[in-house]
CSV table of C-alpha atoms in Angstrom, one decimal:
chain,number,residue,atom,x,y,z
A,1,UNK,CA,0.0,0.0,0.0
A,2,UNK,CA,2.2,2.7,-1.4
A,3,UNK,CA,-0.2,4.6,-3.1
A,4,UNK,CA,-1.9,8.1,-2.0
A,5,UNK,CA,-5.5,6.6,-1.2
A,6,UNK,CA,-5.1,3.2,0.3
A,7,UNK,CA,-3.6,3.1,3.8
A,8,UNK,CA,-3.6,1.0,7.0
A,9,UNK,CA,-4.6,2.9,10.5
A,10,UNK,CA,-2.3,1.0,12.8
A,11,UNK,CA,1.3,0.4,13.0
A,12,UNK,CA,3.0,-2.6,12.1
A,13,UNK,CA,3.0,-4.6,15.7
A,14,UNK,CA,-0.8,-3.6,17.0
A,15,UNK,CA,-4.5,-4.0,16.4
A,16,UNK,CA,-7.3,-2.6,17.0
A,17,UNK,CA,-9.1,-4.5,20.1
A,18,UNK,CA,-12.3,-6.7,19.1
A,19,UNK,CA,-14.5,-4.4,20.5
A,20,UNK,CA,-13.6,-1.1,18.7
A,21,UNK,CA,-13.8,-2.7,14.9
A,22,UNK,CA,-16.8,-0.7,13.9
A,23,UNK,CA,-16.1,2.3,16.2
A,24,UNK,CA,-13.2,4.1,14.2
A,25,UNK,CA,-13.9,6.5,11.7
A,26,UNK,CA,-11.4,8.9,9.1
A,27,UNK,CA,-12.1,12.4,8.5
A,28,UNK,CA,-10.2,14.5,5.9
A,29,UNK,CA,-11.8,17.5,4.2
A,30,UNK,CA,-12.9,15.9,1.7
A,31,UNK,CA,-14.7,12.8,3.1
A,32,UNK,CA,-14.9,10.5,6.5
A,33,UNK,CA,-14.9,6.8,6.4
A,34,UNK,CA,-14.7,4.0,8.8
A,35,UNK,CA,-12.2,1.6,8.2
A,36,UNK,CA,-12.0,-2.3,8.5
A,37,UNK,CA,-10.3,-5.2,10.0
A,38,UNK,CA,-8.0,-5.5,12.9
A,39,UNK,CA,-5.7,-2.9,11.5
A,40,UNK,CA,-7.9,-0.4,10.0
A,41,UNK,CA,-7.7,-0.6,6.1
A,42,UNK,CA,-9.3,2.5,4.2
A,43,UNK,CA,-9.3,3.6,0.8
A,44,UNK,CA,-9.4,7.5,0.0
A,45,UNK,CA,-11.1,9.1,-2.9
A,46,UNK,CA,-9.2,12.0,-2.3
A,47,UNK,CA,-5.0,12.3,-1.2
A,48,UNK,CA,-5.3,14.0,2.0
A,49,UNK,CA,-2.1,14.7,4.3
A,50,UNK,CA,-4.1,15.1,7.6
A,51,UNK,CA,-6.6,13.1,8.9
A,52,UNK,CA,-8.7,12.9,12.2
A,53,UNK,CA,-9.5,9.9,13.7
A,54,UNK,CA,-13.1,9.4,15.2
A,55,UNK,CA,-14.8,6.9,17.9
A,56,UNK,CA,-18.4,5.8,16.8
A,57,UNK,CA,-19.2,7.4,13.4
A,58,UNK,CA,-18.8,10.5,11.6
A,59,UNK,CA,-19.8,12.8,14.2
A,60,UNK,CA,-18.4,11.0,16.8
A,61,UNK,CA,-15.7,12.5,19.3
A,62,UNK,CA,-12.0,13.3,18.1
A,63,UNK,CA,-9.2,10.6,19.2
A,64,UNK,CA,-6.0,11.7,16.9
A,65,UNK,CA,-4.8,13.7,14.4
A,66,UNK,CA,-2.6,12.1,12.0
A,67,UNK,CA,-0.2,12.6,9.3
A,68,UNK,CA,-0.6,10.7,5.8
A,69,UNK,CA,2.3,8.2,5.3
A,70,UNK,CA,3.0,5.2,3.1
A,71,UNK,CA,1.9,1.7,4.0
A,72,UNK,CA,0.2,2.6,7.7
A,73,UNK,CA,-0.4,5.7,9.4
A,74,UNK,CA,1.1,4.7,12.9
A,75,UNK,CA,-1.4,4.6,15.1
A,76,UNK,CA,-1.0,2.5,18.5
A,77,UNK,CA,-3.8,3.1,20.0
A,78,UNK,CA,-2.7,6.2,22.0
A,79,UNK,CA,-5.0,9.3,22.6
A,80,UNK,CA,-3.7,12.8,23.2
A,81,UNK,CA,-6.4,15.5,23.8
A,82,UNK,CA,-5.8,19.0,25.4
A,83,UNK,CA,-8.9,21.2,26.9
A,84,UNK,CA,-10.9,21.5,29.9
A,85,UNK,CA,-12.3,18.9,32.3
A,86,UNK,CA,-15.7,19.7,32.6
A,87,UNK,CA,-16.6,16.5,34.9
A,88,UNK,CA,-15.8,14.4,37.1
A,89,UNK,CA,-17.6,10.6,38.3
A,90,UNK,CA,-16.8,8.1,40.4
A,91,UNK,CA,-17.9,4.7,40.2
A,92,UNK,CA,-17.1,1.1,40.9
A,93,UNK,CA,-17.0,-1.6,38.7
A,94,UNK,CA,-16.7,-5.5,39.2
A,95,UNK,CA,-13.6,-7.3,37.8
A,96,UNK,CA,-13.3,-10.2,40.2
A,97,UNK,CA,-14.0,-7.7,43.8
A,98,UNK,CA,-15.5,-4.5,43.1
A,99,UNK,CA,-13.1,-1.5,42.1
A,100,UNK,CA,-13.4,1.9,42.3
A,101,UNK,CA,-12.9,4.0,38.4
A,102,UNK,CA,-12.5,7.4,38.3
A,103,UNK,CA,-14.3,8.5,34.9
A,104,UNK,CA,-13.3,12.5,34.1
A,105,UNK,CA,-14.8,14.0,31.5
A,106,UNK,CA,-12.6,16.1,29.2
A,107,UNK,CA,-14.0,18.6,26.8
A,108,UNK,CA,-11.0,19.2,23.8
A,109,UNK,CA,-9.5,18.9,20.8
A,110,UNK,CA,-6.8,16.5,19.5
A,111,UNK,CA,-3.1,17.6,20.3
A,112,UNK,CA,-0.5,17.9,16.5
A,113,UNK,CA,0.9,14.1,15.6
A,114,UNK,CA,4.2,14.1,17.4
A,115,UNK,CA,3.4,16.1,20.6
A,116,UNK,CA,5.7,15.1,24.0
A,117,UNK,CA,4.6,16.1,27.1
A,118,UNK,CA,8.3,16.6,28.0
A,119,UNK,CA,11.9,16.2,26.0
A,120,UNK,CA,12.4,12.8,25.6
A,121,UNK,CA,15.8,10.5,25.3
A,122,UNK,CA,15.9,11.5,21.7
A,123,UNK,CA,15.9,15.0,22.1
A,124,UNK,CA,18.0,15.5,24.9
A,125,UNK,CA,20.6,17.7,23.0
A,126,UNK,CA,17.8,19.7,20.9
A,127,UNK,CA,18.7,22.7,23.6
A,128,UNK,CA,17.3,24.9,24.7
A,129,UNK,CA,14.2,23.1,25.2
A,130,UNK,CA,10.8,24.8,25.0
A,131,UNK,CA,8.5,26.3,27.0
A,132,UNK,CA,5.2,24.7,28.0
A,133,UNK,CA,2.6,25.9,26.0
A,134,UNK,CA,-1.0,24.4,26.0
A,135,UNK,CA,-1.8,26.1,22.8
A,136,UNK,CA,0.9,25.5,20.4
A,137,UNK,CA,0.3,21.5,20.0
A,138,UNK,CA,-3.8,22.2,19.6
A,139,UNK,CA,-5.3,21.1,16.4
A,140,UNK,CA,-7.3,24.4,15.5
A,141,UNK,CA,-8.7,22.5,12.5
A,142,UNK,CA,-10.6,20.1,14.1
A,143,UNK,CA,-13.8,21.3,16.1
A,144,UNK,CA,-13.7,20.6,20.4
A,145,UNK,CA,-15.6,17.1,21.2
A,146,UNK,CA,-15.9,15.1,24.6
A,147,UNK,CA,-13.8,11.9,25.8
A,148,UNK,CA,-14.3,10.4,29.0
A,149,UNK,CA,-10.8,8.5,30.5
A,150,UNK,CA,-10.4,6.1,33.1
A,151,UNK,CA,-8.5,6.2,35.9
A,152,UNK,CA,-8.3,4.1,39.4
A,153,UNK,CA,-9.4,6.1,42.0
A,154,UNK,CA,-6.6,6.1,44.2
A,155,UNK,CA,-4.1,7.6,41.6
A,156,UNK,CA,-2.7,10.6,41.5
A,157,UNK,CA,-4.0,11.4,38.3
A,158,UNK,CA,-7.5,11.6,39.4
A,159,UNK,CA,-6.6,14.3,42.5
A,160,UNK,CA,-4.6,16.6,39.7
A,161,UNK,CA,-7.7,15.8,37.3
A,162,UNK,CA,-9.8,17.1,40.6
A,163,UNK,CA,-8.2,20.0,40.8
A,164,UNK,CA,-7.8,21.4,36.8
A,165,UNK,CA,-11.6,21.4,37.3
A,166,UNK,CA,-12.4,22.8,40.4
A,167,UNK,CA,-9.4,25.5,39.5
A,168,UNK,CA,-10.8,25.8,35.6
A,169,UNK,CA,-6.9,25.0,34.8
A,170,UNK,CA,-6.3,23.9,31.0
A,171,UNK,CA,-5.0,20.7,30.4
A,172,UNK,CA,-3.2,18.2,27.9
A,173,UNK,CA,-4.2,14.1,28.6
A,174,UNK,CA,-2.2,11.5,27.7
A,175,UNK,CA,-3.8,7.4,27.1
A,176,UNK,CA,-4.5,4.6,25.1
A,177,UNK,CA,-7.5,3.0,24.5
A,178,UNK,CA,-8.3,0.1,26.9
A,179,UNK,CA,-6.8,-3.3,25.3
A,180,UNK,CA,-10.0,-5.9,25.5
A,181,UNK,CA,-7.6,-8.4,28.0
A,182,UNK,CA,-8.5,-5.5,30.5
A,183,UNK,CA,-12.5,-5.6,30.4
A,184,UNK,CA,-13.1,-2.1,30.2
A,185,UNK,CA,-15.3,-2.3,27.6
A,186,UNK,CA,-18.0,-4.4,28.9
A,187,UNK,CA,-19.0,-1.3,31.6
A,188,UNK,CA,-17.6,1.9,29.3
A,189,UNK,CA,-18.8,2.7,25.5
A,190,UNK,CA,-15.2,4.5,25.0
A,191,UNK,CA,-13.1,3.1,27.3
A,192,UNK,CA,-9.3,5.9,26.9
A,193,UNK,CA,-6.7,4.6,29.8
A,194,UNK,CA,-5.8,7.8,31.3
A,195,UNK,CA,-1.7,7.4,31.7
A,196,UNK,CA,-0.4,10.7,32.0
A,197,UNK,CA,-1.8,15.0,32.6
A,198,UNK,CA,0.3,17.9,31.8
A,199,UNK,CA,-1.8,21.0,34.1
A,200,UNK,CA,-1.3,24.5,32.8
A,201,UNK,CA,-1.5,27.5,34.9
A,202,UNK,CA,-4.1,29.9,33.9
């Protein structure tokens, strides 16, 4: 697949869970379309070089932006949105004993392919490094949409979650969704593991 209209969603080494086959959709400017199979083929009708990936149809809420590439587009399965948290729930769920799940409610828009929340390994000698910004890695194209992550209720990430709401502070969030071995599915319809929070100050 190394023409300018057929692709493959996923990298090489990772498929798309069982349970989210007929839940991801493309979106360029031209046309959205779901793809198929366990690593997401699709076939264009129109070259695009950015595409937005959607959960549960063409309306449905924003997951990644993504470059066009040769052969796949790269996804793994990760989520990075920046905005608000506009709620917070607390529930339990049963997994063998009863667990408590932290479900926050984020309100935002997909961060640019290729945003780090901090230098990594690879970049240590691109000096000086830059400055936070919550803006800069926003995708402006792409209108704001809700996601709802998971998170156990004892982590940390749910008390700095806590307090970008009650404090109105913006935020980027960092996840992938839920593989099915996990069992999130069967009590979430959009089950995003919450792994990391960058908090801005207003």
């Amino acid at each position: 697949m190394n023409d300018e209209l057929t692709g493959q969603l996923t990298e090489e080494h990772w498929r798309i869970p069982e349970y989210a086959l007929d839940s991801l959709w493309l979106e360029t400017e031209s046309e959205t379309l779901q793809t198929a199979g366990a690593v997401g083929l699709f076939e264009l009708t129109v070259p695009a070089q950015l595409l937005t990936l959607r959960w549960g149809g063409g309306s449905g809420p924003a997951l990644a932006r993504l470059r066009w590439q040769p052969d796949n587009l790269g996804w793994d399965g990760s989520v990075q949105i920046g905005g608000f948290i506009d709620a917070l729930h607390m529930t339990s769920v049963e997994r063998g004993e009863e667990i408590g799940v932290a479900v926050i409610f984020l309100g935002g828009q997909p961060l640019k392919p290729g945003t780090q929340p901090h230098p990594t390994m690879h970049s240590r000698h691109d000096v000086p490094y830059p400055v936070p910004s919550f803006e800069d890695p926003i995708t402006d194209a792409v209108p704001e949409s809700v996601t709802y992550w998971l998170a156990p209720e004892d982590s940390s990430l749910v008390t700095l979650a806590q307090d970008a709401m009650m404090n109105k502070l913006r935020v980027h969030c960092y996840g992938h969704l839920a593989p099915a071995s996990g069992g999130w599915h069967w009590h979430f319809g959009l089950p995003i593991v919450m792994e990391s929070i960058t908090l801005f100050a207003p």
